[in-house]
Amino acid sequence: MSLSAGQIASLETAVIKLGGYDLEEDDLGLIAVPDWDGYPTRMFEYAKTDDDGTVKRCNAVMLNPAPSQVARWVASSSIAALGRYDEEFARKLATDAAGASGFQFLIRGVHLEDMSGSGKHTAYPFFDGVTVKLESVPKGWTTNVLTAAEQQSTIEATIENVTQAGKFARIQSTTREQYWNAGGGEDVAGAAWLPVVRQLYQSAWGADDNLLMIANREGEEGRMGILRTA
């Protein structure tokens, strides 16, 4: 990636202005996670409040890229998409990532989101960057307040506890179809998607290229239509 320091700094500033990182309220420190040895995975506690005043507190174990890392990934993805660097396009990719994930990569725990606009936050367990359903949370993606045992189970979950693996991989909401279209050759059906996402994200950590982000441009479902211009 042959960008100047000034170009990367400008893109990093744009990432910072987009905000994100909304789950990084109370940093509880480093936590070891199976298959993530050597990576600075951290546990956070945070709260979301429903419109009726119900306060929901959950934990999220994350490996979140700094804005400087996001800037490098976005720049690389822009070049891969267009064959050259275009700052306006790169800023659109950054905006897409902010909307998709807030630049956060959840490894375990729960993301509380009100995606439907109902005024109630739904608890979405995550496993290696993908929304999942777990046998230990029998009500699935629920607006109920999780019990302490259910919350703890989302932190301690193994792949054997996963009953359903979602469609999108963070931080750019990359789909299995986009992975295939980009030339991916691994089995990604069902929960097999999870170790593939983990390996690709770990390979991206500290590097210029994030192949999950680059693959996102290849699919038919680029969020907000941004990637369809590639």
PDB file of C-alpha atoms in Angstrom:
ATOM      1  CA  MET A   1       0.000   0.000   0.000  1.00  0.00           C
ATOM      2  CA  SER A   2       1.731   3.158  -1.221  1.00  0.00           C
ATOM      3  CA  LEU A   3      -0.078   5.955   0.570  1.00  0.00           C
ATOM      4  CA  SER A   4       1.591   8.919   2.164  1.00  0.00           C
ATOM      5  CA  ALA A   5       1.549   9.449   5.902  1.00  0.00           C
ATOM      6  CA  GLY A   6      -0.667  12.474   5.317  1.00  0.00           C
ATOM      7  CA  GLN A   7      -3.262  10.434   3.409  1.00  0.00           C
ATOM      8  CA  ILE A   8      -3.420   7.815   6.153  1.00  0.00           C
ATOM      9  CA  ALA A   9      -3.630  10.530   8.822  1.00  0.00           C
ATOM     10  CA  SER A  10      -6.502  12.192   6.971  1.00  0.00           C
ATOM     11  CA  LEU A  11      -8.375   8.911   6.765  1.00  0.00           C
ATOM     12  CA  GLU A  12      -7.684   8.181  10.442  1.00  0.00           C
ATOM     13  CA  THR A  13      -9.179  11.563  11.354  1.00  0.00           C
ATOM     14  CA  ALA A  14     -12.279  10.679   9.341  1.00  0.00           C
ATOM     15  CA  VAL A  15     -12.581   7.363  11.216  1.00  0.00           C
ATOM     16  CA  ILE A  16     -12.314   9.127  14.564  1.00  0.00           C
ATOM     17  CA  LYS A  17     -15.031  11.600  13.600  1.00  0.00           C
ATOM     18  CA  LEU A  18     -17.378   8.721  12.771  1.00  0.00           C
ATOM     19  CA  GLY A  19     -17.369   7.656  16.415  1.00  0.00           C
ATOM     20  CA  GLY A  20     -18.170   3.999  17.023  1.00  0.00           C
ATOM     21  CA  TYR A  21     -16.687   1.931  19.839  1.00  0.00           C
ATOM     22  CA  ASP A  22     -19.949   2.333  21.752  1.00  0.00           C
ATOM     23  CA  LEU A  23     -19.470  -0.840  23.807  1.00  0.00           C
ATOM     24  CA  GLU A  24     -16.144   0.311  25.263  1.00  0.00           C
ATOM     25  CA  GLU A  25     -17.702   1.770  28.429  1.00  0.00           C
ATOM     26  CA  ASP A  26     -16.014  -0.029  31.329  1.00  0.00           C
ATOM     27  CA  ASP A  27     -12.761  -1.775  30.444  1.00  0.00           C
ATOM     28  CA  LEU A  28     -12.445  -4.856  32.664  1.00  0.00           C
ATOM     29  CA  GLY A  29      -9.023  -5.745  31.289  1.00  0.00           C
ATOM     30  CA  LEU A  30      -7.425  -8.504  29.276  1.00  0.00           C
ATOM     31  CA  ILE A  31      -9.117 -11.897  29.150  1.00  0.00           C
ATOM     32  CA  ALA A  32      -7.838 -15.111  27.619  1.00  0.00           C
ATOM     33  CA  VAL A  33     -10.055 -16.653  24.929  1.00  0.00           C
ATOM     34  CA  PRO A  34      -9.474 -20.088  23.376  1.00  0.00           C
ATOM     35  CA  ASP A  35      -7.884 -19.870  19.914  1.00  0.00           C
ATOM     36  CA  TRP A  36      -6.992 -16.212  20.507  1.00  0.00           C
ATOM     37  CA  ASP A  37      -3.684 -16.732  22.317  1.00  0.00           C
ATOM     38  CA  GLY A  38      -1.298 -13.822  21.766  1.00  0.00           C
ATOM     39  CA  TYR A  39      -4.007 -11.298  20.880  1.00  0.00           C
ATOM     40  CA  PRO A  40      -4.989  -8.522  23.327  1.00  0.00           C
ATOM     41  CA  THR A  41      -8.609  -9.563  23.780  1.00  0.00           C
ATOM     42  CA  ARG A  42     -10.362  -7.381  26.360  1.00  0.00           C
ATOM     43  CA  MET A  43     -13.616  -7.606  28.290  1.00  0.00           C
ATOM     44  CA  PHE A  44     -15.909  -4.602  28.526  1.00  0.00           C
ATOM     45  CA  GLU A  45     -19.093  -3.987  30.476  1.00  0.00           C
ATOM     46  CA  TYR A  46     -21.650  -1.557  29.111  1.00  0.00           C
ATOM     47  CA  ALA A  47     -25.307  -0.581  29.447  1.00  0.00           C
ATOM     48  CA  LYS A  48     -28.146   0.224  27.058  1.00  0.00           C
ATOM     49  CA  THR A  49     -31.494   1.686  28.158  1.00  0.00           C
ATOM     50  CA  ASP A  50     -34.815   0.780  26.548  1.00  0.00           C
ATOM     51  CA  ASP A  51     -37.431   3.439  25.913  1.00  0.00           C
ATOM     52  CA  ASP A  52     -39.415   2.202  28.920  1.00  0.00           C
ATOM     53  CA  GLY A  53     -36.433   2.868  31.200  1.00  0.00           C
ATOM     54  CA  THR A  54     -35.218  -0.725  31.478  1.00  0.00           C
ATOM     55  CA  VAL A  55     -31.440  -0.699  31.875  1.00  0.00           C
ATOM     56  CA  LYS A  56     -29.673  -3.681  30.369  1.00  0.00           C
ATOM     57  CA  ARG A  57     -26.042  -4.398  31.223  1.00  0.00           C
ATOM     58  CA  CYS A  58     -23.933  -6.869  29.283  1.00  0.00           C
ATOM     59  CA  ASN A  59     -20.335  -7.867  28.729  1.00  0.00           C
ATOM     60  CA  ALA A  60     -18.492  -8.027  25.433  1.00  0.00           C
ATOM     61  CA  VAL A  61     -15.084  -9.559  24.778  1.00  0.00           C
ATOM     62  CA  MET A  62     -13.554  -7.687  21.861  1.00  0.00           C
ATOM     63  CA  LEU A  63     -10.451  -7.180  19.772  1.00  0.00           C
ATOM     64  CA  ASN A  64     -11.086  -3.723  18.387  1.00  0.00           C
ATOM     65  CA  PRO A  65      -8.797  -2.041  15.869  1.00  0.00           C
ATOM     66  CA  ALA A  66      -7.530   1.436  16.638  1.00  0.00           C
ATOM     67  CA  PRO A  67      -8.590   4.174  14.191  1.00  0.00           C
ATOM     68  CA  SER A  68      -5.116   4.046  12.643  1.00  0.00           C
ATOM     69  CA  GLN A  69      -5.574   0.338  11.931  1.00  0.00           C
ATOM     70  CA  VAL A  70      -9.043   0.918  10.471  1.00  0.00           C
ATOM     71  CA  ALA A  71      -7.597   3.635   8.226  1.00  0.00           C
ATOM     72  CA  ARG A  72      -4.997   1.239   6.826  1.00  0.00           C
ATOM     73  CA  TRP A  73      -7.597  -1.478   6.205  1.00  0.00           C
ATOM     74  CA  VAL A  74      -9.974   0.949   4.508  1.00  0.00           C
ATOM     75  CA  ALA A  75      -7.231   2.385   2.326  1.00  0.00           C
ATOM     76  CA  SER A  76      -6.168  -1.094   1.257  1.00  0.00           C
ATOM     77  CA  SER A  77      -9.767  -2.088   0.514  1.00  0.00           C
ATOM     78  CA  SER A  78     -10.260   1.048  -1.574  1.00  0.00           C
ATOM     79  CA  ILE A  79      -7.214   0.211  -3.669  1.00  0.00           C
ATOM     80  CA  ALA A  80      -8.396  -3.391  -4.077  1.00  0.00           C
ATOM     81  CA  ALA A  81     -11.839  -2.216  -5.173  1.00  0.00           C
ATOM     82  CA  LEU A  82     -10.771   0.472  -7.637  1.00  0.00           C
ATOM     83  CA  GLY A  83      -7.202  -0.406  -8.545  1.00  0.00           C
ATOM     84  CA  ARG A  84      -6.127   2.955  -7.108  1.00  0.00           C
ATOM     85  CA  TYR A  85      -6.648   4.992  -3.967  1.00  0.00           C
ATOM     86  CA  ASP A  86      -9.687   7.277  -3.925  1.00  0.00           C
ATOM     87  CA  GLU A  87     -10.203   9.182  -0.688  1.00  0.00           C
ATOM     88  CA  GLU A  88     -13.924   9.761  -1.204  1.00  0.00           C
ATOM     89  CA  PHE A  89     -14.506   6.056  -1.800  1.00  0.00           C
ATOM     90  CA  ALA A  90     -12.343   5.175   1.199  1.00  0.00           C
ATOM     91  CA  ARG A  91     -14.375   7.492   3.411  1.00  0.00           C
ATOM     92  CA  LYS A  92     -17.527   5.739   2.221  1.00  0.00           C
ATOM     93  CA  LEU A  93     -16.017   2.399   3.196  1.00  0.00           C
ATOM     94  CA  ALA A  94     -15.180   3.804   6.624  1.00  0.00           C
ATOM     95  CA  THR A  95     -18.743   5.069   7.017  1.00  0.00           C
ATOM     96  CA  ASP A  96     -20.023   1.621   6.057  1.00  0.00           C
ATOM     97  CA  ALA A  97     -17.842  -0.040   8.695  1.00  0.00           C
ATOM     98  CA  ALA A  98     -18.992   2.430  11.328  1.00  0.00           C
ATOM     99  CA  GLY A  99     -22.613   1.615  10.581  1.00  0.00           C
ATOM    100  CA  ALA A 100     -22.022  -2.107  10.419  1.00  0.00           C
ATOM    101  CA  SER A 101     -20.045  -2.555  13.609  1.00  0.00           C
ATOM    102  CA  GLY A 102     -18.890   0.694  15.169  1.00  0.00           C
ATOM    103  CA  PHE A 103     -15.392  -0.619  14.323  1.00  0.00           C
ATOM    104  CA  GLN A 104     -15.852  -3.338  16.959  1.00  0.00           C
ATOM    105  CA  PHE A 105     -15.031  -7.034  16.617  1.00  0.00           C
ATOM    106  CA  LEU A 106     -16.887  -9.078  19.228  1.00  0.00           C
ATOM    107  CA  ILE A 107     -15.290 -12.404  20.027  1.00  0.00           C
ATOM    108  CA  ARG A 108     -17.625 -13.456  22.825  1.00  0.00           C
ATOM    109  CA  GLY A 109     -20.398 -11.863  24.855  1.00  0.00           C
ATOM    110  CA  VAL A 110     -23.398  -9.840  23.779  1.00  0.00           C
ATOM    111  CA  HIS A 111     -24.133  -6.825  21.617  1.00  0.00           C
ATOM    112  CA  LEU A 112     -27.325  -5.053  22.691  1.00  0.00           C
ATOM    113  CA  GLU A 113     -28.926  -3.386  19.674  1.00  0.00           C
ATOM    114  CA  ASP A 114     -32.289  -1.856  18.818  1.00  0.00           C
ATOM    115  CA  MET A 115     -32.115  -2.646  15.132  1.00  0.00           C
ATOM    116  CA  SER A 116     -35.884  -2.643  14.645  1.00  0.00           C
ATOM    117  CA  GLY A 117     -36.468   0.765  16.212  1.00  0.00           C
ATOM    118  CA  SER A 118     -38.907  -0.748  18.698  1.00  0.00           C
ATOM    119  CA  GLY A 119     -37.328   1.002  21.667  1.00  0.00           C
ATOM    120  CA  LYS A 120     -36.184  -2.345  23.084  1.00  0.00           C
ATOM    121  CA  HIS A 121     -32.630  -3.606  22.798  1.00  0.00           C
ATOM    122  CA  THR A 122     -32.205  -7.179  21.613  1.00  0.00           C
ATOM    123  CA  ALA A 123     -29.392  -9.296  23.028  1.00  0.00           C
ATOM    124  CA  TYR A 124     -27.259 -10.727  20.222  1.00  0.00           C
ATOM    125  CA  PRO A 125     -24.562 -13.185  21.360  1.00  0.00           C
ATOM    126  CA  PHE A 126     -21.378 -13.157  19.311  1.00  0.00           C
ATOM    127  CA  PHE A 127     -18.742 -15.768  18.563  1.00  0.00           C
ATOM    128  CA  ASP A 128     -15.545 -14.882  16.685  1.00  0.00           C
ATOM    129  CA  GLY A 129     -17.004 -11.825  14.982  1.00  0.00           C
ATOM    130  CA  VAL A 130     -20.362 -13.331  13.968  1.00  0.00           C
ATOM    131  CA  THR A 131     -23.796 -13.127  15.585  1.00  0.00           C
ATOM    132  CA  VAL A 132     -24.846 -16.551  16.873  1.00  0.00           C
ATOM    133  CA  LYS A 133     -27.551 -18.342  18.786  1.00  0.00           C
ATOM    134  CA  LEU A 134     -26.456 -20.469  21.730  1.00  0.00           C
ATOM    135  CA  GLU A 135     -28.074 -23.438  23.397  1.00  0.00           C
ATOM    136  CA  SER A 136     -27.537 -21.691  26.735  1.00  0.00           C
ATOM    137  CA  VAL A 137     -29.826 -18.793  25.718  1.00  0.00           C
ATOM    138  CA  PRO A 138     -33.022 -20.696  24.862  1.00  0.00           C
ATOM    139  CA  LYS A 139     -35.029 -17.609  23.878  1.00  0.00           C
ATOM    140  CA  GLY A 140     -32.528 -16.823  21.132  1.00  0.00           C
ATOM    141  CA  TRP A 141     -32.189 -13.189  20.143  1.00  0.00           C
ATOM    142  CA  THR A 142     -34.369 -11.801  22.886  1.00  0.00           C
ATOM    143  CA  THR A 143     -35.408  -8.411  24.208  1.00  0.00           C
ATOM    144  CA  ASN A 144     -35.666  -9.947  27.687  1.00  0.00           C
ATOM    145  CA  VAL A 145     -32.997  -9.095  30.240  1.00  0.00           C
ATOM    146  CA  LEU A 146     -30.492 -11.947  30.223  1.00  0.00           C
ATOM    147  CA  THR A 147     -29.894 -13.776  33.469  1.00  0.00           C
ATOM    148  CA  ALA A 148     -26.424 -13.709  34.981  1.00  0.00           C
ATOM    149  CA  ALA A 149     -25.985 -17.357  33.975  1.00  0.00           C
ATOM    150  CA  GLU A 150     -27.002 -16.639  30.380  1.00  0.00           C
ATOM    151  CA  GLN A 151     -24.623 -13.709  30.150  1.00  0.00           C
ATOM    152  CA  GLN A 152     -21.753 -15.755  31.553  1.00  0.00           C
ATOM    153  CA  SER A 153     -22.512 -18.546  29.094  1.00  0.00           C
ATOM    154  CA  THR A 154     -21.977 -16.141  26.192  1.00  0.00           C
ATOM    155  CA  ILE A 155     -18.472 -15.426  27.488  1.00  0.00           C
ATOM    156  CA  GLU A 156     -17.591 -19.092  28.022  1.00  0.00           C
ATOM    157  CA  ALA A 157     -19.249 -20.472  24.875  1.00  0.00           C
ATOM    158  CA  THR A 158     -17.476 -22.972  22.653  1.00  0.00           C
ATOM    159  CA  ILE A 159     -18.327 -23.675  19.042  1.00  0.00           C
ATOM    160  CA  GLU A 160     -20.160 -26.790  20.191  1.00  0.00           C
ATOM    161  CA  ASN A 161     -22.645 -24.505  22.006  1.00  0.00           C
ATOM    162  CA  VAL A 162     -23.529 -22.653  18.788  1.00  0.00           C
ATOM    163  CA  THR A 163     -26.930 -23.623  17.376  1.00  0.00           C
ATOM    164  CA  GLN A 164     -27.010 -21.025  14.601  1.00  0.00           C
ATOM    165  CA  ALA A 165     -24.335 -18.830  13.027  1.00  0.00           C
ATOM    166  CA  GLY A 166     -25.415 -15.541  11.479  1.00  0.00           C
ATOM    167  CA  LYS A 167     -24.700 -14.134   8.060  1.00  0.00           C
ATOM    168  CA  PHE A 168     -22.406 -11.166   8.628  1.00  0.00           C
ATOM    169  CA  ALA A 169     -18.756 -11.087   9.712  1.00  0.00           C
ATOM    170  CA  ARG A 170     -17.401  -7.969  11.365  1.00  0.00           C
ATOM    171  CA  ILE A 171     -16.216  -5.345  10.955  1.00  0.00           C
ATOM    172  CA  GLN A 172     -17.655  -4.756   7.467  1.00  0.00           C
ATOM    173  CA  SER A 173     -20.632  -7.186   7.512  1.00  0.00           C
ATOM    174  CA  THR A 174     -18.973  -9.527   5.029  1.00  0.00           C
ATOM    175  CA  THR A 175     -21.161 -12.449   3.957  1.00  0.00           C
ATOM    176  CA  ARG A 176     -20.337 -16.020   3.059  1.00  0.00           C
ATOM    177  CA  GLU A 177     -21.339 -15.239  -0.531  1.00  0.00           C
ATOM    178  CA  GLN A 178     -18.897 -12.338  -0.685  1.00  0.00           C
ATOM    179  CA  TYR A 179     -16.175 -14.598   0.696  1.00  0.00           C
ATOM    180  CA  TRP A 180     -16.884 -17.165  -2.032  1.00  0.00           C
ATOM    181  CA  ASN A 181     -17.059 -14.526  -4.762  1.00  0.00           C
ATOM    182  CA  ALA A 182     -13.677 -13.212  -3.646  1.00  0.00           C
ATOM    183  CA  GLY A 183     -12.144 -16.645  -4.157  1.00  0.00           C
ATOM    184  CA  GLY A 184     -12.462 -18.119  -0.679  1.00  0.00           C
ATOM    185  CA  GLY A 185     -12.100 -21.877  -0.713  1.00  0.00           C
ATOM    186  CA  GLU A 186     -12.969 -22.987   2.825  1.00  0.00           C
ATOM    187  CA  ASP A 187     -16.231 -24.567   3.915  1.00  0.00           C
ATOM    188  CA  VAL A 188     -18.240 -21.749   5.498  1.00  0.00           C
ATOM    189  CA  ALA A 189     -21.634 -23.431   5.842  1.00  0.00           C
ATOM    190  CA  GLY A 190     -23.274 -22.980   9.231  1.00  0.00           C
ATOM    191  CA  ALA A 191     -20.850 -22.705  12.130  1.00  0.00           C
ATOM    192  CA  ALA A 192     -17.891 -23.505   9.843  1.00  0.00           C
ATOM    193  CA  TRP A 193     -18.002 -19.787   8.984  1.00  0.00           C
ATOM    194  CA  LEU A 194     -16.741 -18.912  12.473  1.00  0.00           C
ATOM    195  CA  PRO A 195     -13.177 -20.305  12.356  1.00  0.00           C
ATOM    196  CA  VAL A 196     -12.734 -18.878   8.853  1.00  0.00           C
ATOM    197  CA  VAL A 197     -13.681 -15.400  10.081  1.00  0.00           C
ATOM    198  CA  ARG A 198     -11.386 -15.831  13.079  1.00  0.00           C
ATOM    199  CA  GLN A 199      -8.404 -16.825  10.941  1.00  0.00           C
ATOM    200  CA  LEU A 200      -8.900 -13.967   8.480  1.00  0.00           C
ATOM    201  CA  TYR A 201      -9.291 -11.390  11.229  1.00  0.00           C
ATOM    202  CA  GLN A 202      -6.233 -12.655  13.062  1.00  0.00           C
ATOM    203  CA  SER A 203      -4.235 -12.447   9.825  1.00  0.00           C
ATOM    204  CA  ALA A 204      -5.411  -8.847   9.385  1.00  0.00           C
ATOM    205  CA  TRP A 205      -4.428  -7.798  12.898  1.00  0.00           C
ATOM    206  CA  GLY A 206      -1.454  -5.441  12.613  1.00  0.00           C
ATOM    207  CA  ALA A 207      -1.376  -5.752   8.812  1.00  0.00           C
ATOM    208  CA  ASP A 208      -2.349  -3.341   6.034  1.00  0.00           C
ATOM    209  CA  ASP A 209      -4.826  -5.720   4.414  1.00  0.00           C
ATOM    210  CA  ASN A 210      -8.041  -7.090   5.904  1.00  0.00           C
ATOM    211  CA  LEU A 211      -9.198  -9.752   3.462  1.00  0.00           C
ATOM    212  CA  LEU A 212     -12.655  -9.816   5.036  1.00  0.00           C
ATOM    213  CA  MET A 213     -13.070  -6.137   4.155  1.00  0.00           C
ATOM    214  CA  ILE A 214     -11.644  -6.621   0.680  1.00  0.00           C
ATOM    215  CA  ALA A 215     -13.963  -9.582   0.051  1.00  0.00           C
ATOM    216  CA  ASN A 216     -16.942  -7.459   1.061  1.00  0.00           C
ATOM    217  CA  ARG A 217     -16.759  -5.532  -2.225  1.00  0.00           C
ATOM    218  CA  GLU A 218     -17.246  -8.687  -4.289  1.00  0.00           C
ATOM    219  CA  GLY A 219     -20.731  -9.661  -3.140  1.00  0.00           C
ATOM    220  CA  GLU A 220     -24.155  -8.624  -4.307  1.00  0.00           C
ATOM    221  CA  GLU A 221     -25.163  -7.283  -0.925  1.00  0.00           C
ATOM    222  CA  GLY A 222     -22.701  -4.471  -0.190  1.00  0.00           C
ATOM    223  CA  ARG A 223     -24.309  -2.530   2.649  1.00  0.00           C
ATOM    224  CA  MET A 224     -25.919   0.759   1.543  1.00  0.00           C
ATOM    225  CA  GLY A 225     -24.853  -0.014  -2.039  1.00  0.00           C
ATOM    226  CA  ILE A 226     -21.409   1.465  -1.418  1.00  0.00           C
ATOM    227  CA  LEU A 227     -19.440  -1.501  -2.625  1.00  0.00           C
ATOM    228  CA  ARG A 228     -21.463  -2.008  -5.774  1.00  0.00           C
ATOM    229  CA  THR A 229     -19.489   0.814  -7.383  1.00  0.00           C
ATOM    230  CA  ALA A 230     -16.312  -1.280  -7.398  1.00  0.00           C
TER     231      ALA A 230
END
